[in-house]
PDB file of C-alpha atoms in Angstrom:
ATOM      1  CA  GLU A   1     -12.717  41.341 -11.897  1.00 58.00           C
ATOM      2  CA  GLN A   2     -10.492  44.296 -12.819  1.00 64.00           C
ATOM      3  CA  ALA A   3     -10.859  45.642  -9.338  1.00 65.00           C
ATOM      4  CA  LEU A   4      -9.863  42.301  -7.860  1.00 60.00           C
ATOM      5  CA  LYS A   5      -6.693  42.210  -9.965  1.00 66.00           C
ATOM      6  CA  GLN A   6      -5.748  45.701  -8.739  1.00 69.00           C
ATOM      7  CA  THR A   7      -6.347  44.653  -5.163  1.00 71.00           C
ATOM      8  CA  LEU A   8      -4.202  41.599  -5.521  1.00 65.00           C
ATOM      9  CA  THR A   9      -1.431  43.587  -7.164  1.00 72.00           C
ATOM     10  CA  GLN A  10      -1.436  46.146  -4.346  1.00 74.00           C
ATOM     11  CA  GLN A  11      -1.364  43.345  -1.741  1.00 72.00           C
ATOM     12  CA  ALA A  12       1.644  41.807  -3.498  1.00 71.00           C
ATOM     13  CA  LYS A  13       3.414  45.148  -3.418  1.00 74.00           C
ATOM     14  CA  HIS A  14       2.645  45.620   0.241  1.00 70.00           C
ATOM     15  CA  GLN A  15       3.935  42.181   1.033  1.00 74.00           C
ATOM     16  CA  GLN A  16       7.077  42.893  -0.911  1.00 76.00           C
ATOM     17  CA  GLN A  17       7.581  46.195   0.919  1.00 71.00           C
ATOM     18  CA  LEU A  18       6.882  44.459   4.212  1.00 70.00           C
ATOM     19  CA  ALA A  19       9.495  41.820   3.417  1.00 74.00           C
ATOM     20  CA  GLN A  20      12.017  44.546   2.593  1.00 77.00           C
ATOM     21  CA  LEU A  21      11.214  46.352   5.844  1.00 72.00           C
ATOM     22  CA  CYS A  22      11.673  43.135   7.777  1.00 73.00           C
ATOM     23  CA  GLN A  23      14.989  42.561   6.089  1.00 79.00           C
ATOM     24  CA  GLN A  24      16.142  46.111   6.857  1.00 76.00           C
ATOM     25  CA  GLU A  25      15.003  45.759  10.447  1.00 74.00           C
ATOM     26  CA  ALA A  26      16.977  42.539  10.783  1.00 74.00           C
ATOM     27  CA  GLN A  27      20.074  44.232   9.325  1.00 81.00           C
ATOM     28  CA  ALA A  28      19.621  47.235  11.613  1.00 75.00           C
ATOM     29  CA  ALA A  29      19.223  44.901  14.609  1.00 74.00           C
ATOM     30  CA  HIS A  30      22.431  43.106  13.636  1.00 74.00           C
ATOM     31  CA  ILE A  31      24.317  46.387  13.233  1.00 78.00           C
ATOM     32  CA  LEU A  32      23.009  47.594  16.591  1.00 72.00           C
ATOM     33  CA  SER A  33      24.061  44.366  18.226  1.00 73.00           C
ATOM     34  CA  ARG A  34      27.560  44.675  16.786  1.00 77.00           C
ATOM     35  CA  ARG A  35      27.825  48.311  17.892  1.00 72.00           C
ATOM     36  CA  GLN A  36      26.592  47.418  21.380  1.00 68.00           C
ATOM     37  CA  GLN A  37      29.225  44.683  21.539  1.00 69.00           C
ATOM     38  CA  HIS A  38      31.910  47.088  20.306  1.00 62.00           C
ATOM     39  CA  LEU A  39      30.827  49.677  22.860  1.00 59.00           C
ATOM     40  CA  LYS A  40      30.971  47.061  25.565  1.00 64.00           C
ATOM     41  CA  GLU A  41      34.493  46.110  24.475  1.00 59.00           C
ATOM     42  CA  LEU A  42      35.574  49.773  24.424  1.00 56.00           C
ATOM     43  CA  THR A  43      34.108  50.326  27.879  1.00 57.00           C
ATOM     44  CA  ALA A  44      36.007  47.280  29.169  1.00 56.00           C
ATOM     45  CA  ARG A  45      39.240  48.529  27.591  1.00 57.00           C
ATOM     46  CA  TYR A  46      38.624  52.010  29.016  1.00 53.00           C
ATOM     47  CA  ASP A  47      38.099  50.615  32.481  1.00 56.00           C
ATOM     48  CA  ALA A  48      41.181  48.429  32.129  1.00 53.00           C
ATOM     49  CA  ILE A  49      43.322  51.384  31.091  1.00 55.00           C
ATOM     50  CA  LEU A  50      42.002  53.524  33.909  1.00 56.00           C
ATOM     51  CA  GLU A  51      42.979  50.747  36.347  1.00 61.00           C
ATOM     52  CA  GLY A  52      40.399  51.888  38.800  1.00 57.00           C
ATOM     53  CA  MET A  53      41.642  55.512  38.753  1.00 64.00           C
ATOM     54  CA  PRO A  54      39.552  58.374  37.324  1.00 68.00           C
ATOM     55  CA  LEU A  55      40.887  60.167  34.258  1.00 67.00           C
ATOM     56  CA  PRO A  56      41.524  63.492  36.114  1.00 72.00           C
ATOM     57  CA  ASP A  57      43.690  61.563  38.543  1.00 73.00           C
ATOM     58  CA  TRP A  58      45.636  60.144  35.617  1.00 70.00           C
ATOM     59  CA  ARG A  59      46.231  63.663  34.277  1.00 77.00           C
ATOM     60  CA  LEU A  60      47.356  64.823  37.740  1.00 81.00           C
ATOM     61  CA  ARG A  61      49.635  61.827  37.977  1.00 78.00           C
ATOM     62  CA  ALA A  62      51.169  62.717  34.633  1.00 81.00           C
ATOM     63  CA  GLU A  63      51.833  66.279  35.813  1.00 88.00           C
ATOM     64  CA  GLN A  64      53.460  65.015  39.020  1.00 84.00           C
ATOM     65  CA  GLU A  65      55.641  62.599  37.129  1.00 85.00           C
ATOM     66  CA  ASN A  66      56.729  65.340  34.726  1.00 89.00           C
ATOM     67  CA  LEU A  67      57.605  67.544  37.709  1.00 88.00           C
ATOM     68  CA  ARG A  68      59.635  64.777  39.377  1.00 86.00           C
ATOM     69  CA  LEU A  69      61.386  64.058  36.085  1.00 89.00           C
ATOM     70  CA  GLN A  70      62.351  67.714  35.767  1.00 89.00           C
ATOM     71  CA  GLN A  71      63.676  67.715  39.341  1.00 88.00           C
ATOM     72  CA  LEU A  72      65.712  64.597  38.684  1.00 89.00           C
ATOM     73  CA  GLU A  73      67.150  66.005  35.445  1.00 90.00           C
ATOM     74  CA  LYS A  74      68.067  69.260  37.188  1.00 91.00           C
ATOM     75  CA  THR A  75      69.579  67.406  40.106  1.00 89.00           C
ATOM     76  CA  GLN A  76      71.590  65.121  37.845  1.00 91.00           C
ATOM     77  CA  GLU A  77      72.981  68.126  35.970  1.00 92.00           C
ATOM     78  CA  LEU A  78      73.940  69.907  39.219  1.00 91.00           C
ATOM     79  CA  LEU A  79      75.545  66.783  40.733  1.00 91.00           C
ATOM     80  CA  ALA A  80      77.473  66.077  37.514  1.00 91.00           C
ATOM     81  CA  ARG A  81      78.808  69.636  37.479  1.00 91.00           C
ATOM     82  CA  GLN A  82      79.576  69.375  41.174  1.00 89.00           C
ATOM     83  CA  GLN A  83      81.488  66.129  40.548  1.00 90.00           C
ATOM     84  CA  SER A  84      83.370  67.777  37.704  1.00 92.00           C
ATOM     85  CA  PHE A  85      84.357  70.714  39.927  1.00 90.00           C
ATOM     86  CA  ALA A  86      85.499  68.308  42.648  1.00 90.00           C
ATOM     87  CA  GLU A  87      87.705  66.430  40.206  1.00 91.00           C
ATOM     88  CA  GLU A  88      89.130  69.695  38.846  1.00 92.00           C
ATOM     89  CA  GLN A  89      89.811  70.867  42.394  1.00 91.00           C
ATOM     90  CA  ARG A  90      91.658  67.597  43.198  1.00 93.00           C
ATOM     91  CA  GLN A  91      93.841  68.061  40.120  1.00 93.00           C
ATOM     92  CA  ILE A  92      94.657  71.656  41.014  1.00 93.00           C
ATOM     93  CA  GLU A  93      95.418  70.701  44.639  1.00 93.00           C
ATOM     94  CA  HIS A  94      97.768  68.034  43.350  1.00 94.00           C
ATOM     95  CA  ALA A  95      99.458  70.599  41.079  1.00 94.00           C
ATOM     96  CA  LEU A  96      99.708  72.941  44.061  1.00 93.00           C
ATOM     97  CA  ALA A  97     101.404  70.257  46.119  1.00 94.00           C
ATOM     98  CA  VAL A  98     103.880  69.679  43.285  1.00 95.00           C
ATOM     99  CA  LEU A  99     104.533  73.426  43.018  1.00 94.00           C
ATOM    100  CA  ARG A 100     105.074  73.764  46.750  1.00 94.00           C
ATOM    101  CA  GLY A 101     107.503  70.845  46.693  1.00 95.00           C
ATOM    102  CA  GLU A 102     109.400  72.348  43.775  1.00 95.00           C
ATOM    103  CA  GLU A 103     109.408  75.741  45.479  1.00 95.00           C
ATOM    104  CA  GLN A 104     110.800  74.251  48.665  1.00 95.00           C
ATOM    105  CA  ARG A 105     113.491  72.365  46.728  1.00 95.00           C
ATOM    106  CA  GLN A 106     114.563  75.479  44.876  1.00 95.00           C
ATOM    107  CA  ARG A 107     114.627  77.522  48.114  1.00 95.00           C
ATOM    108  CA  GLU A 108     117.021  75.018  49.541  1.00 96.00           C
ATOM    109  CA  GLU A 109     119.137  75.248  46.401  1.00 95.00           C
ATOM    110  CA  LEU A 110     119.028  79.048  46.711  1.00 95.00           C
ATOM    111  CA  LYS A 111     120.239  78.811  50.284  1.00 96.00           C
ATOM    112  CA  THR A 112     123.085  76.555  49.231  1.00 95.00           C
ATOM    113  CA  LEU A 113     124.038  78.956  46.411  1.00 95.00           C
ATOM    114  CA  GLU A 114     123.998  81.902  48.852  1.00 95.00           C
ATOM    115  CA  GLN A 115     126.306  80.014  51.194  1.00 96.00           C
ATOM    116  CA  THR A 116     128.571  79.103  48.272  1.00 95.00           C
ATOM    117  CA  GLN A 117     128.603  82.735  47.163  1.00 95.00           C
ATOM    118  CA  ALA A 118     129.589  83.892  50.680  1.00 95.00           C
ATOM    119  CA  LEU A 119     132.469  81.412  50.775  1.00 95.00           C
ATOM    120  CA  GLN A 120     133.568  82.285  47.248  1.00 94.00           C
ATOM    121  CA  GLN A 121     133.460  85.980  48.150  1.00 95.00           C
ATOM    122  CA  GLN A 122     135.713  85.335  51.144  1.00 94.00           C
ATOM    123  CA  LEU A 123     138.048  83.343  48.879  1.00 93.00           C
ATOM    124  CA  VAL A 124     138.166  86.130  46.318  1.00 93.00           C
ATOM    125  CA  THR A 125     138.899  88.650  49.095  1.00 92.00           C
ATOM    126  CA  GLN A 126     141.757  86.434  50.347  1.00 91.00           C
ATOM    127  CA  TYR A 127     143.140  85.972  46.833  1.00 88.00           C
ATOM    128  CA  GLU A 128     142.999  89.745  46.335  1.00 88.00           C
ATOM    129  CA  LEU A 129     145.010  90.310  49.531  1.00 86.00           C
ATOM    130  CA  ASN A 130     147.517  87.647  48.486  1.00 81.00           C
ATOM    131  CA  HIS A 131     147.839  89.206  45.042  1.00 80.00           C
ATOM    132  CA  GLN A 132     148.319  92.687  46.490  1.00 82.00           C
ATOM    133  CA  LEU A 133     150.905  91.336  48.904  1.00 75.00           C
ATOM    134  CA  ALA A 134     152.792  89.573  46.069  1.00 72.00           C
ATOM    135  CA  LEU A 135     152.837  92.854  44.107  1.00 74.00           C
ATOM    136  CA  ARG A 136     154.183  94.772  47.097  1.00 71.00           C
ATOM    137  CA  MET A 137     156.845  92.165  47.768  1.00 66.00           C
ATOM    138  CA  ARG A 138     157.976  92.187  44.169  1.00 65.00           C
ATOM    139  CA  ASN A 139     158.203  96.006  44.256  1.00 65.00           C
ATOM    140  CA  LEU A 140     160.412  95.933  47.384  1.00 63.00           C
ATOM    141  CA  TYR A 141     163.347  94.513  45.476  1.00 60.00           C
ATOM    142  CA  GLU A 142     166.018  96.892  46.822  1.00 59.00           C
ATOM    143  CA  GLU A 143     164.922  96.413  50.379  1.00 64.00           C
ATOM    144  CA  ARG A 144     165.122  92.603  49.981  1.00 65.00           C
ATOM    145  CA  GLN A 145     168.835  92.898  49.010  1.00 67.00           C
ATOM    146  CA  HIS A 146     169.667  94.165  52.514  1.00 67.00           C
ATOM    147  CA  LEU A 147     167.873  91.391  54.372  1.00 66.00           C
ATOM    148  CA  THR A 148     170.115  89.006  56.345  1.00 71.00           C
ATOM    149  CA  GLU A 149     168.937  85.622  57.592  1.00 73.00           C
ATOM    150  CA  GLY A 150     168.532  85.717  61.356  1.00 74.00           C
ATOM    151  CA  GLU A 151     168.241  89.494  61.487  1.00 75.00           C
ATOM    152  CA  PRO A 152     164.802  91.148  61.876  1.00 78.00           C
ATOM    153  CA  CYS A 153     163.101  92.654  58.820  1.00 73.00           C
ATOM    154  CA  PRO A 154     162.746  96.462  59.187  1.00 66.00           C
ATOM    155  CA  LEU A 155     159.239  96.249  57.819  1.00 65.00           C
ATOM    156  CA  CYS A 156     157.640  93.272  59.570  1.00 69.00           C
ATOM    157  CA  GLY A 157     160.282  92.182  62.146  1.00 70.00           C
ATOM    158  CA  SER A 158     160.471  88.583  60.841  1.00 72.00           C
ATOM    159  CA  LEU A 159     163.808  86.728  61.280  1.00 70.00           C
ATOM    160  CA  GLN A 160     163.104  84.574  58.221  1.00 69.00           C
ATOM    161  CA  HIS A 161     163.251  86.117  54.762  1.00 62.00           C
ATOM    162  CA  PRO A 162     161.973  83.590  52.122  1.00 65.00           C
ATOM    163  CA  TRP A 163     161.769  86.283  49.420  1.00 61.00           C
ATOM    164  CA  ALA A 164     165.240  87.741  50.039  1.00 60.00           C
ATOM    165  CA  VAL A 165     166.543  86.089  46.883  1.00 59.00           C
ATOM    166  CA  GLU A 166     163.541  84.594  45.142  1.00 59.00           C
ATOM    167  CA  VAL A 167     160.949  86.789  43.474  1.00 55.00           C
ATOM    168  CA  PRO A 168     157.325  85.983  44.426  1.00 54.00           C
ATOM    169  CA  GLN A 169     155.191  84.466  41.625  1.00 58.00           C
ATOM    170  CA  VAL A 170     152.683  87.240  40.951  1.00 52.00           C
ATOM    171  CA  ASP A 171     151.330  85.477  37.861  1.00 62.00           C
ATOM    172  CA  ALA A 172     150.243  82.474  39.924  1.00 70.00           C
ATOM    173  CA  SER A 173     148.323  84.638  42.402  1.00 75.00           C
ATOM    174  CA  SER A 174     146.778  86.535  39.494  1.00 83.00           C
ATOM    175  CA  GLU A 175     145.539  83.313  37.868  1.00 86.00           C
ATOM    176  CA  ALA A 176     144.089  82.044  41.145  1.00 86.00           C
ATOM    177  CA  LEU A 177     142.349  85.390  41.710  1.00 87.00           C
ATOM    178  CA  ALA A 178     140.847  85.357  38.141  1.00 90.00           C
ATOM    179  CA  LYS A 179     139.612  81.809  38.575  1.00 92.00           C
ATOM    180  CA  ALA A 180     138.026  82.619  41.934  1.00 92.00           C
ATOM    181  CA  ARG A 181     136.355  85.725  40.490  1.00 92.00           C
ATOM    182  CA  LEU A 182     134.983  83.696  37.506  1.00 94.00           C
ATOM    183  CA  GLU A 183     133.536  81.053  39.828  1.00 94.00           C
ATOM    184  CA  LEU A 184     131.984  83.787  41.962  1.00 94.00           C
ATOM    185  CA  GLU A 185     130.402  85.350  38.848  1.00 95.00           C
ATOM    186  CA  HIS A 186     128.939  81.987  37.796  1.00 96.00           C
ATOM    187  CA  THR A 187     127.441  81.540  41.249  1.00 95.00           C
ATOM    188  CA  ARG A 188     125.926  85.030  41.080  1.00 95.00           C
ATOM    189  CA  GLU A 189     124.351  84.235  37.677  1.00 96.00           C
ATOM    190  CA  ALA A 190     122.967  80.946  39.077  1.00 95.00           C
ATOM    191  CA  LEU A 191     121.562  82.864  42.031  1.00 95.00           C
ATOM    192  CA  ALA A 192     119.861  85.387  39.779  1.00 96.00           C
ATOM    193  CA  GLN A 193     118.298  82.572  37.700  1.00 96.00           C
ATOM    194  CA  LYS A 194     117.196  80.757  40.823  1.00 95.00           C
ATOM    195  CA  ARG A 195     115.517  83.874  42.215  1.00 95.00           C
ATOM    196  CA  GLU A 196     113.693  84.441  38.883  1.00 96.00           C
ATOM    197  CA  SER A 197     112.565  80.807  38.904  1.00 95.00           C
ATOM    198  CA  LEU A 198     111.250  81.148  42.462  1.00 95.00           C
ATOM    199  CA  ILE A 199     109.341  84.305  41.493  1.00 96.00           C
ATOM    200  CA  ALA A 200     107.725  82.433  38.555  1.00 95.00           C
ATOM    201  CA  LEU A 201     106.877  79.490  40.866  1.00 95.00           C
ATOM    202  CA  ALA A 202     105.300  81.882  43.397  1.00 95.00           C
ATOM    203  CA  LYS A 203     103.134  83.417  40.668  1.00 95.00           C
ATOM    204  CA  ASP A 204     102.051  79.972  39.461  1.00 95.00           C
ATOM    205  CA  ARG A 205     101.256  78.945  43.013  1.00 93.00           C
ATOM    206  CA  GLU A 206      99.225  82.086  43.599  1.00 94.00           C
ATOM    207  CA  HIS A 207      97.308  81.521  40.356  1.00 94.00           C
ATOM    208  CA  HIS A 208      96.528  77.912  41.295  1.00 93.00           C
ATOM    209  CA  GLN A 209      95.419  79.010  44.751  1.00 93.00           C
ATOM    210  CA  GLN A 210      93.030  81.586  43.285  1.00 94.00           C
ATOM    211  CA  THR A 211      91.657  79.009  40.815  1.00 93.00           C
ATOM    212  CA  CYS A 212      91.211  76.478  43.584  1.00 92.00           C
ATOM    213  CA  ALA A 213      89.369  79.011  45.731  1.00 93.00           C
ATOM    214  CA  SER A 214      87.119  79.942  42.806  1.00 93.00           C
ATOM    215  CA  ILE A 215      86.282  76.307  42.082  1.00 91.00           C
ATOM    216  CA  HIS A 216      85.599  75.694  45.761  1.00 91.00           C
ATOM    217  CA  GLN A 217      83.178  78.632  45.800  1.00 91.00           C
ATOM    218  CA  GLN A 218      81.343  77.354  42.706  1.00 90.00           C
ATOM    219  CA  HIS A 219      81.217  73.871  44.234  1.00 89.00           C
ATOM    220  CA  THR A 220      79.678  75.307  47.396  1.00 90.00           C
ATOM    221  CA  GLN A 221      77.091  77.265  45.370  1.00 90.00           C
ATOM    222  CA  LEU A 222      76.091  74.100  43.522  1.00 89.00           C
ATOM    223  CA  GLU A 223      75.735  72.256  46.837  1.00 87.00           C
ATOM    224  CA  GLN A 224      73.392  74.978  48.106  1.00 88.00           C
ATOM    225  CA  ILE A 225      71.241  74.629  44.990  1.00 88.00           C
ATOM    226  CA  ALA A 226      71.297  70.828  44.822  1.00 87.00           C
ATOM    227  CA  TYR A 227      70.675  70.096  48.503  1.00 86.00           C
ATOM    228  CA  PRO A 228      67.017  71.279  48.578  1.00 87.00           C
ATOM    229  CA  LEU A 229      66.330  69.141  45.484  1.00 85.00           C
ATOM    230  CA  LEU A 230      67.889  66.134  47.164  1.00 85.00           C
ATOM    231  CA  ILE A 231      65.683  66.740  50.199  1.00 85.00           C
ATOM    232  CA  GLN A 232      62.616  66.790  47.969  1.00 83.00           C
ATOM    233  CA  LEU A 233      63.773  63.549  46.335  1.00 81.00           C
ATOM    234  CA  ASP A 234      64.566  62.014  49.758  1.00 80.00           C
ATOM    235  CA  MET A 235      68.234  61.502  48.812  1.00 80.00           C
ATOM    236  CA  ASP A 236      69.876  64.118  51.034  1.00 70.00           C
ATOM    237  CA  LYS A 237      71.456  61.520  53.372  1.00 68.00           C
ATOM    238  CA  GLN A 238      73.408  59.725  50.645  1.00 72.00           C
ATOM    239  CA  SER A 239      77.184  60.216  50.552  1.00 77.00           C
ATOM    240  CA  ASP A 240      77.232  59.858  46.756  1.00 83.00           C
ATOM    241  CA  PRO A 241      73.682  60.501  45.465  1.00 86.00           C
ATOM    242  CA  LEU A 242      74.547  60.815  41.761  1.00 87.00           C
ATOM    243  CA  PRO A 243      74.248  57.037  40.926  1.00 88.00           C
ATOM    244  CA  LEU A 244      70.924  56.908  42.736  1.00 86.00           C
ATOM    245  CA  VAL A 245      69.688  59.991  40.906  1.00 88.00           C
ATOM    246  CA  ILE A 246      70.646  58.454  37.557  1.00 89.00           C
ATOM    247  CA  GLN A 247      68.831  55.247  38.446  1.00 89.00           C
ATOM    248  CA  ALA A 248      65.780  57.186  39.697  1.00 87.00           C
ATOM    249  CA  LEU A 249      65.810  59.281  36.523  1.00 88.00           C
ATOM    250  CA  LYS A 250      65.608  56.194  34.321  1.00 91.00           C
ATOM    251  CA  GLN A 251      62.763  54.764  36.418  1.00 88.00           C
ATOM    252  CA  SER A 252      60.932  58.089  36.314  1.00 88.00           C
ATOM    253  CA  GLN A 253      61.297  58.293  32.534  1.00 89.00           C
ATOM    254  CA  ASP A 254      59.826  54.788  32.207  1.00 88.00           C
ATOM    255  CA  LYS A 255      56.882  55.664  34.450  1.00 83.00           C
ATOM    256  CA  ARG A 256      56.278  58.926  32.625  1.00 85.00           C
ATOM    257  CA  ASN A 257      56.282  57.160  29.263  1.00 86.00           C
ATOM    258  CA  LYS A 258      53.823  54.506  30.522  1.00 79.00           C
ATOM    259  CA  THR A 259      51.485  57.179  31.892  1.00 78.00           C
ATOM    260  CA  GLN A 260      51.598  59.089  28.625  1.00 81.00           C
ATOM    261  CA  GLN A 261      50.737  55.923  26.762  1.00 77.00           C
ATOM    262  CA  HIS A 262      47.724  55.460  29.079  1.00 72.00           C
ATOM    263  CA  LEU A 263      46.588  59.030  28.428  1.00 73.00           C
ATOM    264  CA  GLN A 264      47.045  58.649  24.673  1.00 73.00           C
ATOM    265  CA  SER A 265      45.016  55.452  24.726  1.00 67.00           C
ATOM    266  CA  LEU A 266      42.283  57.151  26.763  1.00 63.00           C
ATOM    267  CA  ASP A 267      42.203  60.127  24.435  1.00 63.00           C
ATOM    268  CA  HIS A 268      41.904  57.766  21.491  1.00 59.00           C
ATOM    269  CA  LEU A 269      38.992  55.926  23.101  1.00 53.00           C
ATOM    270  CA  GLU A 270      37.230  59.189  23.864  1.00 54.00           C
TER     271      GLU A 270
END
């Protein structure tokens, strides 16, 4: 009877252990089923992210998009600098045109001043002769006392003697001569200032020409660098490629970001 009780007790324990094992097996089966379902979902997501393209191809695509993005960024920088140089060159060429116009105007003024100076010099010379003649006539007082109207002058042979009685006005000729000399001096000063102004304008023009030539050279160098990049981007035939490059750069950035998101998702799934 004691042996039977022990046997029954052991059987009860075995049954209890068996029930526990069955319960654990059921839990393990449930966990396995859930993991299999999760794996299936991950595989589906992985395939959806790949979009039918192997992962190495995605990585290659990312490298190509990064390279194109770098080309577009470099091209945009070069074209922007090229555009800036072109605008600066237009401004300098406009300034050059203004300088040339001012230089031409002042040359004409210089020519007019030179003609005025020549006329004033002739006038001064004439006033000097008149003044010298008035001085000589005033000094020939005794000889004038012997002049008779209608009889020839022993000095010049003239039959008319306007200064036989009257004394010539030397002060009037002296004032006219001083005024003419002063006007001539003013004209000479204006000529000197005009010549200095023309020298300064010529220096400014030369400086602008050198700057314009330097900018043109830099513009040409940028064209030589940018043109091969435009060929690679298939934009070399555009008259103004900068807007297209800016648009393509934005599109390339969007594509690059999308590809990177794909790769990050794939790396996370792995």
